[in-house]
Each structure stands twice: as structure tokens, then as C-alpha cells.
Coordinates of C-alpha atoms and ligand atoms in Angstrom, one line a residue:
X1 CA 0.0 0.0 0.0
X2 CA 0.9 3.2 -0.5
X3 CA 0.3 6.4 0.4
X4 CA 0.5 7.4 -3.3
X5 CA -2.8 5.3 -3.9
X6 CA -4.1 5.1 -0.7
X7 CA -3.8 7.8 1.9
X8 CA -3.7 7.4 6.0
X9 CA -6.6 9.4 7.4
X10 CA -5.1 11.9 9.0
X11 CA -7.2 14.1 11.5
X12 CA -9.4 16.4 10.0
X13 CA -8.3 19.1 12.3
X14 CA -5.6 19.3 15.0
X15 CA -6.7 21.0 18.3
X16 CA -4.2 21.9 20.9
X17 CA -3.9 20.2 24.5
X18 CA -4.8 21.7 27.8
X19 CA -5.4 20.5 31.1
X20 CA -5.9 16.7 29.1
X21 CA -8.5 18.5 27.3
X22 CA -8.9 19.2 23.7
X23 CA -8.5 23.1 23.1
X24 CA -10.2 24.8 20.0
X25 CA -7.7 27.5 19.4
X26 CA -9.2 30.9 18.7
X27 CA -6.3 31.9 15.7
X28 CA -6.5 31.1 12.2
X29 CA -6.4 27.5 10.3
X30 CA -3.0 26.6 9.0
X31 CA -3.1 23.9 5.7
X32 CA -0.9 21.3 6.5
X33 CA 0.5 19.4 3.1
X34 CA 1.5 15.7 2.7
X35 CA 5.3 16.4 1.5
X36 CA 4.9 13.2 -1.0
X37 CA 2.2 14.3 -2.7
X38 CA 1.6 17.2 -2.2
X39 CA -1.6 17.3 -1.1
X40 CA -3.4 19.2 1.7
X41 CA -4.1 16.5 4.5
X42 CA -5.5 18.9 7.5
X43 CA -5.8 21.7 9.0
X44 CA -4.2 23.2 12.3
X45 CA -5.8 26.0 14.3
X46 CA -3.6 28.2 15.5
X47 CA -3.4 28.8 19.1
X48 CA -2.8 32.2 20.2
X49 CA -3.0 35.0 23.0
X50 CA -5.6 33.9 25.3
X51 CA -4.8 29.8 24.9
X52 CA -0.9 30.5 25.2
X53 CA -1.9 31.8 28.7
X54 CA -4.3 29.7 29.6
X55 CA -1.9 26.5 28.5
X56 CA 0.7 28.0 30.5
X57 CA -1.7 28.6 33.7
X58 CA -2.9 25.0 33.6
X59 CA 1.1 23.8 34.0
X60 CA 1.8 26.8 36.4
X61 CA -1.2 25.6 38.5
X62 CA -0.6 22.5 38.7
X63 CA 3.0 23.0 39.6
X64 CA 2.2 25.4 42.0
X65 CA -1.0 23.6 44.0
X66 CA -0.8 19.7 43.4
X67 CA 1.6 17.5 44.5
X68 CA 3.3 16.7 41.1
X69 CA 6.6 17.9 41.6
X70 CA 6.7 16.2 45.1
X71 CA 6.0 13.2 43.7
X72 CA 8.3 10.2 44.9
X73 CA 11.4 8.9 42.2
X74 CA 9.3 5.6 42.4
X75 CA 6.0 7.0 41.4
X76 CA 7.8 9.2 38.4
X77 CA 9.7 5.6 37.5
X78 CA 6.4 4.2 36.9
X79 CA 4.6 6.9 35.2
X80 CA 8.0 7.6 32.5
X81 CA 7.8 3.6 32.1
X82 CA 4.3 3.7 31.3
X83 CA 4.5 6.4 29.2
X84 CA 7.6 4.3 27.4
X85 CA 5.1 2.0 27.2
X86 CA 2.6 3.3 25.6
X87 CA 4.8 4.8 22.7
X88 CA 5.5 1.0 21.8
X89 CA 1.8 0.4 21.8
X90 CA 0.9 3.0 19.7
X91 CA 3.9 3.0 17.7
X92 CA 2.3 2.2 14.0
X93 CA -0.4 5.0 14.1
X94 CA 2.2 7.7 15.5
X95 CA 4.7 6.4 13.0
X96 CA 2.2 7.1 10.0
X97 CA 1.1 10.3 11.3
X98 CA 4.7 11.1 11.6
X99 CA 5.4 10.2 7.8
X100 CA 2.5 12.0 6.5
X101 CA 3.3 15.5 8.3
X102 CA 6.9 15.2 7.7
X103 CA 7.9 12.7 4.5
X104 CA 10.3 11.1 6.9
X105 CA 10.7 7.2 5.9
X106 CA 7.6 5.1 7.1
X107 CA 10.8 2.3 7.6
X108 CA 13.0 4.4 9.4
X109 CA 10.3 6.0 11.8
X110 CA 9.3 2.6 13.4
X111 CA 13.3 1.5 13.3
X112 CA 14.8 4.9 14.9
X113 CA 11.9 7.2 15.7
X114 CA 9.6 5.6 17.8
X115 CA 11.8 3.5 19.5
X116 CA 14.2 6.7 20.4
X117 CA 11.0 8.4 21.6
X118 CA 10.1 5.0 23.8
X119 CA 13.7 5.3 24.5
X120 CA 14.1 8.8 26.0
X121 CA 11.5 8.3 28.9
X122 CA 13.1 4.6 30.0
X123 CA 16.8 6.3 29.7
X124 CA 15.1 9.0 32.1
X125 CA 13.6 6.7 34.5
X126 CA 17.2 5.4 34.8
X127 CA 18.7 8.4 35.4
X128 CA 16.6 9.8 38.1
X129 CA 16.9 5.8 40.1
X130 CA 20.8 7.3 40.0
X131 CA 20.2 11.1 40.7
X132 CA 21.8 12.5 43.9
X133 CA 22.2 15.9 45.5
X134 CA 25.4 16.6 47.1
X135 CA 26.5 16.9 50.2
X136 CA 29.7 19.6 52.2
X137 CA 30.5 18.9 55.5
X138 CA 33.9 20.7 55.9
X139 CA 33.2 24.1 56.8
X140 CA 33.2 23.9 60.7
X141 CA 30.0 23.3 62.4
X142 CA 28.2 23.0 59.3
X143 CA 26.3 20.6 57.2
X144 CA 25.7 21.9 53.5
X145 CA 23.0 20.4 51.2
X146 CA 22.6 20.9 48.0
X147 CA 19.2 20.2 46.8
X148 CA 18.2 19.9 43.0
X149 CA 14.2 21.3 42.5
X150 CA 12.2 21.1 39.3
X151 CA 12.4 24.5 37.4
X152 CA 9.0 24.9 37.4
X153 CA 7.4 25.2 33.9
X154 CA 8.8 25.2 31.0
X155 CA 8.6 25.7 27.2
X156 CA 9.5 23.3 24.7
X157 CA 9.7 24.2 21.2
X158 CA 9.7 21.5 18.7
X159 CA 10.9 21.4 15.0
X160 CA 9.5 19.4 12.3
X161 CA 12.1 17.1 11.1
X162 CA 12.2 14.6 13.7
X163 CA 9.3 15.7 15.8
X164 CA 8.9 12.7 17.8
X165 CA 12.5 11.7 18.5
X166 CA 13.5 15.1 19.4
X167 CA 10.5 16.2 21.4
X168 CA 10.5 13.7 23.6
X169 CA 13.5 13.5 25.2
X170 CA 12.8 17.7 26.1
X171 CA 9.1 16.3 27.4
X172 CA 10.8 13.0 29.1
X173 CA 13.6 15.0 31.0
X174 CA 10.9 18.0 32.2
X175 CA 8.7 15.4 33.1
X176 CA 11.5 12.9 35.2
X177 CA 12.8 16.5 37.1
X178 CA 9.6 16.8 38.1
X179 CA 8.8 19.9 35.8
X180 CA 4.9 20.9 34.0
X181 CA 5.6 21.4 30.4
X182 CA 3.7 23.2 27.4
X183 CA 5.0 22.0 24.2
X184 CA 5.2 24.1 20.8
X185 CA 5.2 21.5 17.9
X186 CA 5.9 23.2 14.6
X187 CA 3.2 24.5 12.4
X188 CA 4.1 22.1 9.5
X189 CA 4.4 18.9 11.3
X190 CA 2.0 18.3 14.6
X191 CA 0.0 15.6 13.8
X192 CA 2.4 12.8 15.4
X193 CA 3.2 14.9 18.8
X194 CA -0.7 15.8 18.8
X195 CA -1.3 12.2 19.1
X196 CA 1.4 11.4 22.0
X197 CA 0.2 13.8 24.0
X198 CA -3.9 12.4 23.9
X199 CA -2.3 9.3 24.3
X200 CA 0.0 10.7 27.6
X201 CA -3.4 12.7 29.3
X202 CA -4.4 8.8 30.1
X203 CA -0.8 8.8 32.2
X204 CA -0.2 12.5 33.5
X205 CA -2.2 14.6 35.4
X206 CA -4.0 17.7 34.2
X207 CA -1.5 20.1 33.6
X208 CA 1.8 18.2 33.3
X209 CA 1.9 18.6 29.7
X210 CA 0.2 20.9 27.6
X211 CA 0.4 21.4 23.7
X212 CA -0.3 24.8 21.8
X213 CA -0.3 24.7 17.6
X214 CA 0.7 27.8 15.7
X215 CA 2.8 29.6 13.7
X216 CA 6.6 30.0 15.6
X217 CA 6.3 34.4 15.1
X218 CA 2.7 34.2 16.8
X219 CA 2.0 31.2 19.2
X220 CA 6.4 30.3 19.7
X221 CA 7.0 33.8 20.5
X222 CA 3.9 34.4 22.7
X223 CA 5.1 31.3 24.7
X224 CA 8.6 32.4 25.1
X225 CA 7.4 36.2 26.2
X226 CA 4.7 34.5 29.0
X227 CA 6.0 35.4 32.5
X228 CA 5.1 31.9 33.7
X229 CA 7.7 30.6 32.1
X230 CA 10.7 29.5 33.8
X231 CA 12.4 27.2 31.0
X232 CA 12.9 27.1 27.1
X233 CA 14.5 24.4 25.3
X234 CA 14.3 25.2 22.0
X235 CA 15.6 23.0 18.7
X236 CA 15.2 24.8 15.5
X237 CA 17.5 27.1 13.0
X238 CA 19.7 29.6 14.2
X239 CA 18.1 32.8 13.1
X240 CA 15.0 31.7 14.9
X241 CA 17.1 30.5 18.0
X242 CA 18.8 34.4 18.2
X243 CA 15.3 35.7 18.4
X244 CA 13.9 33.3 20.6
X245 CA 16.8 34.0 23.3
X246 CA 16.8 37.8 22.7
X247 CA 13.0 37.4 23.7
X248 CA 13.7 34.8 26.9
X249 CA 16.6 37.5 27.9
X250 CA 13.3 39.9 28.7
X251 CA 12.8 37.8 31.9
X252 CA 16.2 36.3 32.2
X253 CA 14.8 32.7 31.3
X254 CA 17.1 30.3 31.1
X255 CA 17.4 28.5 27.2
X256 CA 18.6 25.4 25.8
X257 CA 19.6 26.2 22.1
X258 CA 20.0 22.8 19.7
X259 CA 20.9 24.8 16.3
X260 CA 22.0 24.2 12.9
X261 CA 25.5 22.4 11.9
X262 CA 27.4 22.6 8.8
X263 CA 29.8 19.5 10.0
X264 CA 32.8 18.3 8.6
X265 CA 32.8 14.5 7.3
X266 CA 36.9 14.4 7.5
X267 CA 38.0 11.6 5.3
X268 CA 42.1 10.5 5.6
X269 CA 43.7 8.0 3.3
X270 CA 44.7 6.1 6.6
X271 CA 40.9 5.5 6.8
X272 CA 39.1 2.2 6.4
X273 CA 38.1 3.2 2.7
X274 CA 34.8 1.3 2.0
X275 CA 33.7 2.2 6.2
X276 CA 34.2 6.0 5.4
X277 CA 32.4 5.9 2.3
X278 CA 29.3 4.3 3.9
X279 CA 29.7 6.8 6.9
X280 CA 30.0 9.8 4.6
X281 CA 26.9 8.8 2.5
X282 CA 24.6 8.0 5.8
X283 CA 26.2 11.3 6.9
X284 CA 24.4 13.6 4.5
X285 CA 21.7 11.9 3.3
X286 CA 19.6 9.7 6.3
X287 CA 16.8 10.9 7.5
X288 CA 16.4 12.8 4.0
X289 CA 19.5 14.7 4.7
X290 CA 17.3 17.5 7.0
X291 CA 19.2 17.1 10.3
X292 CA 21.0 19.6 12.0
X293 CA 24.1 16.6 12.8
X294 CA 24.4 16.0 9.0
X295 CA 28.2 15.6 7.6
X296 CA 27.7 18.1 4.9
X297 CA 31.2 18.8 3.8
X298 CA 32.6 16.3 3.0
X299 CA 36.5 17.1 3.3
X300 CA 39.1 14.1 1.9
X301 CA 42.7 13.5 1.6
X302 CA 44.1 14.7 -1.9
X303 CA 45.9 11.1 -2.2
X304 CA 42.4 9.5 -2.0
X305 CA 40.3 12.6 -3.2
X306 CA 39.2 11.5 -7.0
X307 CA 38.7 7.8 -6.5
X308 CA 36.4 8.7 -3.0
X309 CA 34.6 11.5 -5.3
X310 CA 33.8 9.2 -7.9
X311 CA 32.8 6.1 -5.7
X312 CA 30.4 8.3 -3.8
X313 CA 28.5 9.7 -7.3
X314 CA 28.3 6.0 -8.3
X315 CA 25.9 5.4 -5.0
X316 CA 24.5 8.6 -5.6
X317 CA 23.4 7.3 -9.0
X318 CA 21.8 4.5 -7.4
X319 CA 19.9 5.8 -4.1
X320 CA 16.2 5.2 -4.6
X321 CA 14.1 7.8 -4.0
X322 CA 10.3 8.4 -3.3
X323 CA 7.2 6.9 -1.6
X324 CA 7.9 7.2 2.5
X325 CA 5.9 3.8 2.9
X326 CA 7.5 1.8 0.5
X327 CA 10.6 -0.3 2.5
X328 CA 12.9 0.2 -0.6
X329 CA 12.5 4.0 -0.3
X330 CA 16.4 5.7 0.7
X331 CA 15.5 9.2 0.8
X332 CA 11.8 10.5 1.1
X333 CA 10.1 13.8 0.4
X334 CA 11.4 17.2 1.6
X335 CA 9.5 18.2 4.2
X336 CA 7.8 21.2 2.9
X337 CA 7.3 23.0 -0.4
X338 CA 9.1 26.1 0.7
X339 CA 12.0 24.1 2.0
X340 CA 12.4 22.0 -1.2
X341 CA 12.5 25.2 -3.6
X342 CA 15.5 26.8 -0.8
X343 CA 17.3 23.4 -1.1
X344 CA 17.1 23.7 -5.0
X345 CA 18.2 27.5 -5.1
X346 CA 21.8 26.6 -3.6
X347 CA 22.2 24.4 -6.6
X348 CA 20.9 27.3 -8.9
X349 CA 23.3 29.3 -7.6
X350 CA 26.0 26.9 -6.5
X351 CA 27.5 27.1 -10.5
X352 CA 27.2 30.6 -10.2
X353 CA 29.6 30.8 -7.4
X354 CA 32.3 28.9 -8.9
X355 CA 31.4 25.3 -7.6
X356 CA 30.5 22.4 -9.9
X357 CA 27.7 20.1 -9.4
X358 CA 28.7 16.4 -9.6
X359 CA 25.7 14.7 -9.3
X360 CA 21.8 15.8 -8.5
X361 CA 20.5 19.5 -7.9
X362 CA 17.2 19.2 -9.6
X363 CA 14.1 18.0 -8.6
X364 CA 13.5 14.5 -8.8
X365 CA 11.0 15.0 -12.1
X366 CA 9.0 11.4 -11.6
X367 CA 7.2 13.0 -8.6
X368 CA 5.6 15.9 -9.8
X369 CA 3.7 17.2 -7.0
X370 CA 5.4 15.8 -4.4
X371 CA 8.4 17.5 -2.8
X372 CA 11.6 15.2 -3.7
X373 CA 14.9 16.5 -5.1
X374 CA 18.0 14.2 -6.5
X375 CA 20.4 13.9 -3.9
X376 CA 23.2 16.2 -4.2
X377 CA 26.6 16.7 -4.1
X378 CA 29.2 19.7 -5.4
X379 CA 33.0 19.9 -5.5
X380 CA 33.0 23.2 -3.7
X381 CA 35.2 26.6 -5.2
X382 CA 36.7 27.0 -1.7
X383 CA 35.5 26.7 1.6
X384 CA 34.1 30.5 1.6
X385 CA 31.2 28.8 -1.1
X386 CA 27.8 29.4 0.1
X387 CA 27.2 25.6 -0.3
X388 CA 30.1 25.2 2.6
X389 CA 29.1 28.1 4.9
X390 CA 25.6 27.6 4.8
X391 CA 23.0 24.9 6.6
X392 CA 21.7 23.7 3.4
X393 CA 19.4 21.0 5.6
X394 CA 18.6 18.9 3.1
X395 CA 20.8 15.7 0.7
X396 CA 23.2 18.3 -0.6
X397 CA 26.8 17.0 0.3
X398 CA 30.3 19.7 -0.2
X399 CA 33.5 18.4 -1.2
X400 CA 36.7 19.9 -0.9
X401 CA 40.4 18.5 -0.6
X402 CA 42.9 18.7 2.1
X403 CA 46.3 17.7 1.8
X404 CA 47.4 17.6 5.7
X405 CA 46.0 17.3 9.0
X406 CA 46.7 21.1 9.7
X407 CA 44.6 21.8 6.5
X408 CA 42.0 19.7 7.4
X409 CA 41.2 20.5 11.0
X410 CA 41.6 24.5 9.3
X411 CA 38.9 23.8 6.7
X412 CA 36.8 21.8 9.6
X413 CA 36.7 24.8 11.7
X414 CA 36.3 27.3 9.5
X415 CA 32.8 27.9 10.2
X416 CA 30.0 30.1 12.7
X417 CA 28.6 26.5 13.3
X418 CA 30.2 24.1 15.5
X419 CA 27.7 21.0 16.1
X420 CA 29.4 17.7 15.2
X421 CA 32.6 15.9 13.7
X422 CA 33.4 13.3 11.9
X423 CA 36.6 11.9 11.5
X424 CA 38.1 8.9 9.7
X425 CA 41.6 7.5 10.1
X426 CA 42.6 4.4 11.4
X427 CA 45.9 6.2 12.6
X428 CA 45.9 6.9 16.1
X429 CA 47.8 10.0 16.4
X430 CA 45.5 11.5 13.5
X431 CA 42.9 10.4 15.2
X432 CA 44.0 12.0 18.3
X433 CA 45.9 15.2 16.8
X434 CA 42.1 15.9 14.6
X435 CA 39.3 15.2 17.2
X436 CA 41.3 17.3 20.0
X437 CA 41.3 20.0 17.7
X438 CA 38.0 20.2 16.4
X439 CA 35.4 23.0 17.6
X440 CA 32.5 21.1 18.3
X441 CA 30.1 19.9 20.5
X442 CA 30.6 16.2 19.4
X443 CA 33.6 14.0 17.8
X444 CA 32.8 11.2 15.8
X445 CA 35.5 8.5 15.3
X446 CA 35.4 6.0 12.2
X447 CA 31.5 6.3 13.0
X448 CA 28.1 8.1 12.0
X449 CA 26.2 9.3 14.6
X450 CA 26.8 7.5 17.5
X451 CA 24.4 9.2 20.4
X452 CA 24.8 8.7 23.9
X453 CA 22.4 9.9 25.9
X454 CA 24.4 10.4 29.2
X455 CA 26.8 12.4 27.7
X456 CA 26.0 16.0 26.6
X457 CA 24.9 16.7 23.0
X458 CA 24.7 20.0 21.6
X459 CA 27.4 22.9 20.1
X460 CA 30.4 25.1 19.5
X461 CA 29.5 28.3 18.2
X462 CA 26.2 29.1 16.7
X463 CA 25.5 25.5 16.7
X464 CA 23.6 26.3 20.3
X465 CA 23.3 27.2 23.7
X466 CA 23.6 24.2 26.6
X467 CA 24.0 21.1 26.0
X468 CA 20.9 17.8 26.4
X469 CA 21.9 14.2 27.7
X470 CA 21.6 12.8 31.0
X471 CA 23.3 15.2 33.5
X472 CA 23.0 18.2 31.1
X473 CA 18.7 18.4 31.2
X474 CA 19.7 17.7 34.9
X475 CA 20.8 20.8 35.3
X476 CA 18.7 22.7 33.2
X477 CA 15.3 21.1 34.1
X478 CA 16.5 22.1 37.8
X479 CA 17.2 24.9 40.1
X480 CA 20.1 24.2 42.9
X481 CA 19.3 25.1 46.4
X482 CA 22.1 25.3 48.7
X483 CA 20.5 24.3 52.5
X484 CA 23.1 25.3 55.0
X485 CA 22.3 23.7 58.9
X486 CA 24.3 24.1 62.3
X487 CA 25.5 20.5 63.4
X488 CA 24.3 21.9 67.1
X489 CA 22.3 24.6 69.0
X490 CA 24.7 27.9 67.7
X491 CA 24.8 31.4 70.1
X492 CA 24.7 33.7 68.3
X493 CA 26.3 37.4 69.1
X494 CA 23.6 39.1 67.4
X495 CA 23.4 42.9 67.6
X496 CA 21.9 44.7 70.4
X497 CA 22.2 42.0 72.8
Ligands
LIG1 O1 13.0 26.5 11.7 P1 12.6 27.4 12.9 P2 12.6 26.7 10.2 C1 17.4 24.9 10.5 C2 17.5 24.4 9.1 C3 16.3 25.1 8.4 C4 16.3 26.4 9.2 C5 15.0 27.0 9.2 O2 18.7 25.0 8.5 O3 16.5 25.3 7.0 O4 16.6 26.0 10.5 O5 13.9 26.1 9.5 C6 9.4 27.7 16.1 N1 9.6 32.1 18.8 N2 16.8 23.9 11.4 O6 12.4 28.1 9.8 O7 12.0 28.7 12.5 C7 8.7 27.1 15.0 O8 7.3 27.3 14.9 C8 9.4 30.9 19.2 C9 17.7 23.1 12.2 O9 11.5 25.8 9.9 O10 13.8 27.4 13.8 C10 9.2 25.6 15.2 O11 8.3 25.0 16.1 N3 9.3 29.8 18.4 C11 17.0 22.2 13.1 C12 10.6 25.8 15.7 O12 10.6 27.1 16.2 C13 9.5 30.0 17.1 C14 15.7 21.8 13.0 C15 11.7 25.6 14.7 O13 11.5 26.5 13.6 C16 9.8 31.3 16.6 C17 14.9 22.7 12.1 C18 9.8 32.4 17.5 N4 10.0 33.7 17.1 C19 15.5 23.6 11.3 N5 10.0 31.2 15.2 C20 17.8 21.4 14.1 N6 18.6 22.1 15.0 O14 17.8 20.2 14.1 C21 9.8 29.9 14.9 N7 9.6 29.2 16.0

């Protein structure tokens, strides 16, 4: 079956969440297209004003007045298990509605998606079983406690190219500090986070977790500006992540920026050759090359430079692109009609600029309506090319040529961005020499996107603010209180006495 032939019914309209209730948002309807076909599928009402304040009242009330952030680690255990659990029970119909907002691979959304987002609140459970405050005992006299309290509530702000794998592990950690939540789903893909959350109001109590729909300059920034806001995590571009801190700065809040990357793939001839070739082609184009982690340029040893070039057109050549549902299906739609036609303009202008397409740059002409594009890749001019400066977010791959470490790890950080590496050798001391110097967030060695979700993820330079990972949304989804108490009955020489 496919969707080509035979669409999922998706909701007619999608309604925000408040207090586990459906909310009717009083803004205007928002189309929302399948990215395969093209087709309008839905609608969205937008949330605005008086819903963005009263979603953020129902979490700062129930924060405030019921007993949810008191809640033993045992009882939150349970209720992140169960909510694990009911990701995995649920996972076909979130993992269509998922494909048919954002194009993503029907395959790879039950693979990765789901069972990251299933993931994220058992990896949470675990953590908090672990979670300690600390403890000072060497000032004389004193004990010293330091306490770690939920934040209070806080804003998350979604974007649409892995809705459910990147919203929930914001949801999961506010939830497993003990936080309330209102969640911002983007305007072009909500029908999958729509869904977890009706399915979650069966788990949480009113309040926990609230969802508002809208446009990010109306219903984002409205949510940002509230004063009962005392978090934002935000994931999105980094124009849009500028604004959204300038806004939070208003009321000092506290923001978690994940940004955009323009990573360096670094290939040496020391690597494994047919390893790094695999690695630089999952690299730009999984998840339909629109992920802020992708290796987009492509940087390779001159000794090795022509042969890797050539190799990696040949599988170019052979990807197969198209219908999300179909298992054979490498790269999927782009998710929106706007975003395909800014994909396609770099390689308009790419030839302008000096660099020379090698394979792709059109769109994929056996899909008329639908949003798909022929994966991409240019020998860049010079790493001062738009193509290698700018987040391109989509299967367009850079290439340029180094001919020594010091080149390479130049070219690498050469860049405002700063999110991931990747680096191949099977040299130790390059490996060593390269990764130490690399200015981002994240080093991968001789492998693609290797997450851990302990240690911090998140970047250099615009790339972000913050980090997420285990002890990072500690931190961030907590305030530290520092308890200070007398070991015995003190005198005190107070004044006056
Ligand atoms: O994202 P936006 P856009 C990059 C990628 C892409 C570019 C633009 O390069 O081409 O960003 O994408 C909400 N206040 N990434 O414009 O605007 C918005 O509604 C509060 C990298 O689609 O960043 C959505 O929910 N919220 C990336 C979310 O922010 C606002 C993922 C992201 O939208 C807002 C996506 C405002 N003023 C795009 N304006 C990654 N890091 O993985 C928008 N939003």
C-alpha cells in the first residue's frame, strides 16, 4: 500500500492540548501538506494570546498547587515507564502520522523514531533511580546540602524534522525532574506529537503537559514572552534561536539552544576506505538529509580525493528515491514545499559561485507534486562557497580537498557553526591530533552518529546554547538550592544583645 494510492486518514483538524482536554484554538487554520504528494491532508488551528496563557496557567497551576513535583522517584519511574510503554503500543499509528506530516521514511520511523522516543522516557527513568544531590561537611559546624528542584514550567519548542524523537526526550527530562511542560510542535508537522500527547493525558495529570499549535512568530514567540515561564529548550535554525533568546533575555529565562551544523565529514587516506564511504553517504543523506548533525562537507585527503569523489557519485546514482511507505525508499520527500525550492536554489546558484555540481541538484521529475529532489553533491570553489558556509538541511553534500592534518582540522573549523565531527583514520595520532582539535560539540571517530544519551549533546559556536543528555537536562530542568544547617544549637552574638 501506499500512500500514493491510498492515503492514511489523517485528523481532519488538530486542536491543541490543555489540562488533558482538547483546546479549539481561537487563531487562524494553517493547511498542512502531505510532503509526498503534495496534497493538503489537515488543517491546524492556530493557538494564540488567550490559549498560550491559559496552557501555561494550567502547568503553572498545577506545579504550584498539586503535589506533582513532590512526587516520589518511584512513582515518576512508573509513570516515565508507562509512558515508554505506551509509545511502543501506539507506535504504528504515531509512525504514519509522523510520515504523512513530515515525509520522513515510514521504515525508518518505526526503526529509529519511535523506539528513540520510547527510548528517551526509560533512559530518564534510569537516570533519576541514580540522581543524587550533594553533600559539604567541611566548613566547621556546618552541614551543607545541595538540593536539585524542578524549574518549574517550562517551554518546549519543537521542530518538524524529527518531531517525535527530538520532542520527547525535552518532554521525558521535564517530566522525570519533576517539571509541568507546554510544548510548541511546529506549524508544518503536529499531527504525530498531537497524538502522544492524547495518548499521555491517560498517564499524566492535568496540567503536566500541555500542547499549543501555531505559527513559531505568533504562538512560539507568545510562549517564550509569557511570564510563567521558567524554561525554554528550543531546537530549530539559528536565526529563529537568536530571536527566541533575545525574547527569553526579557525575563532572564534560562534557554537550551539545539541549532543548525554545517559539519565536517573528514575523510584520511589512513581510513578504512569502503567504512568511510558508507559513513560519509549515511552522513548527508539519512533521515532525507534534514538534520541539523548531517556531515555536509565532505573534506578528503588529496591522495584519496578522486577515486572517494567518484565512488560516492556511483551510490548517488543508485539511491532510490520516493514513496515514504515503500521499505525500498532511501531518501523521502522534503518536508515542505518552501523548504524543497530553498534546497534547490543553492544548486541554482552553486555554479554561479564557482562550484561544480557532480551529481543531482534538480528535482527528482517522476514525482511531480510531491516534494523530492535528487540527492546532491558539489566539488565546492573554496571553503568560503555558500554551499560550505551555509545549513543547506537537506541531501546536498560539499566536497573539498585537504592535503594535511593542519589543512583539514583549518577547513573543519572554518565555520559560525560548531555542532558535530566526523573523522576517519585508522591512525591513532591522527585520530588524536584531529578530534582534539575540532570546535565542536561532538567528535565522531570511524563512526556516523553514535548518540549517547548520558553524555552532553549540543554545540560550539552558533550551533547552540547548553547542552541535552543525561546530566545536562539535569541541570537545566532544575534549580540548585544550597541548604546550609548548624551541626548543634549555635549562640549567636547578634546585635543589640
Ligand atoms: O525553523 P525554525 P525553520 C534549521 C535548518 C532550516 C532552518 C529554518 O537549517 O533550514 O533552520 O527552519 C518555532 N519564537 N533547522 O524556519 O524557525 C517554529 O514554529 C518561538 C535546524 O522551519 O527554527 C518551530 O516550532 N518559536 C534544526 C521551531 O521554532 C519560534 C531543525 C523551529 O522553527 C519562533 C529545524 C519564534 N520567534 C530547522 N519562530 C535542528 N537544529 O535540528 C519559529 N519558532
Amino acid at each position: 500500500m501506499s500512500f500514493f494510492d491510498n492515503p492514511i486518514d489523517p485528523p481532519k483538524l488538530t486542536n491543541g492540548w490543555i489540562n488533558n482536554e482538547t483546546n479549539h484554538g481561537s487563531g487562524i487554520e494553517i493547511p498542512i501538506f502531505y510532503p509526498a504528494t503534495g496534497q493538503q491532508v489537515s488543517v491546524l488551528v492556530e493557538d494564540t494570546g488567550d490559549d498560550v496563557d491559559k496552557a501555561v496557567m494550567s502547568a503553572r497551576q498545577t506545579f504550584d498547587k498539586s503535589n506533582w513535583s513532590k512526587l516520589s522517584t518511584e512513582k515518576r519511574i512508573e509513570i516515565l515507564e508507562d509512558c515508554r510503554q505506551i509509545i511502543l503500543d501506539n507506535a504504528d499509528e504515531l509512525a504514519r502520522l509522523e510520515c504523512l506530516a513530515t515525509g520522513l521514511i515510514l521504515r525508518e520511523i518505526k526503526g529509529f523514531h519511535i523506539q528513540r522516543a520510547a527510548y528517551n522516557f526509560r533512559f530518564f527513568a534510569q537516570y533519576i533511580s541514580q540522581a543524587h544531590g550533594e553533600r559539604f561537611d567541611n566548613t566547621e559546624g556546618y552541614l551543607t546540602l545541595v538540593n536539585r528542584e524542578p524549574a518549574g514550567v517550562v517551554g518546549l519548542i519543537a521542530p518538524w524534522n524529527a518531531p517525535l524523537a527530538l520532542a520527547t526526550m525535552k518532554i521525558a527530562a521535564a517530566i522525570a525532574f519533576g517539571n509541568c511542560a507546554v510544548l510548541k510542535p511546529s506549524e508544518q508537522t503536529p499531527f504525530s506529537l498531537s497524538k502522544l500527547v492524547s495518548l499521555l493525558k491517560d498517564i499524566l495529570p492535568p496540567g503536566v503537559l500541555n500542547l499549543i499549535n501555531g505559527r513559531g512568530s505568533v504562538t512560539g514567540s507568545q510562549l517564550v514572552a509569557h511570564p510563567g515561564i521558567d524554561r525554554i529548550s528550543f531546537t530549530g535554525g539559528t536565526v529563529t534561536g537568536r530571536q527566541v533568546m533575545m525574547e527569553a533575555g526579557k525575563q532572564l529565562t534560562p534557554c537550551t539552544m539545539e541549532l543548525g551544523g554545517k559539519s565536517a565529514n573528514i575523510i584520511f587516506a589512513s581510513a578504512d576506505y569502503e567504512r568511510a564511504l558508507d559513513g560519509a553517504l549515511i552522513g548527508i543523506y539519512s533521515n532525507n538529509g534534514q538534520q541539523c548533525l548531517a556531515g555536509s562537507r565532505i573534506l578528503v585527503e588529496d591522495r584519496i580525493f578522486d577515486k572517494f569523489v567518484n565512488s560516492f557519485i556511483e551510490r548517488t546514482k543508485n539511491i532510490t528515491v520516493g514513496d515514504p511507505l515503500k521499505n525500498e525508499t532511501e531518501i523521502g520527500p522534503i518536508a515542505s514545499k518552501q523548504h524543497m525550492e530553498r534546497i534547490l536554489s543553492f544548486a541554482n546558484t552553486a555554479e554561479k559561485d564557482g562550484d561544480e555540481i557532480l551529481v543531482g541538484g534538480k528535482k527528482a521529475s517522476d514525482h511531480k507534486n510531491g516534494y523530492f529532489i535528487e540527492p546532491t553533491a558539489v566539488l565546492a570553489k573554496s571553503n568560503n562557497s555558500k554551499t560550505c558556509q551555509e545549513e543547506i538541511f537537506g541531501p546536498f553534500a560539499s566536497f573539498l580537498s585537504f592535503k594535511s592534518e593542519e589543512e583539514a582540522i583549518n577547513l573543519a573549523n572554518d565555520t559560525e557553526f560548531g555542532l558535530v565531527s566526523y573523522v576517519w583514520s585508522d591512525h591513532m595520532p591522527t585520530i588524536m591530533k584531529v578530534s582534539n582539535a575540532m570546535r565542536s560539540g561532538v567528535v565522531w571517530i570511524n563512526t556516523p552518529m553514535m548518540r549517547e544519551l548520558r553524555a552532553p549533546f549540543g554545540g560550539f559556536g552558533n550551533s547552540g546554547v547548553g547542552r541535552e543528555g543525561g546530566y545536562s537536562c539535569e541541570q537545566f530542568y532544575t534549580e540548585e538550592k544550597t541548604v546550609s544547617i548548624p551541626k548543634s544549637p549555635l549562640t549567636l552574638k547578634g546585635f543589640g544583645r
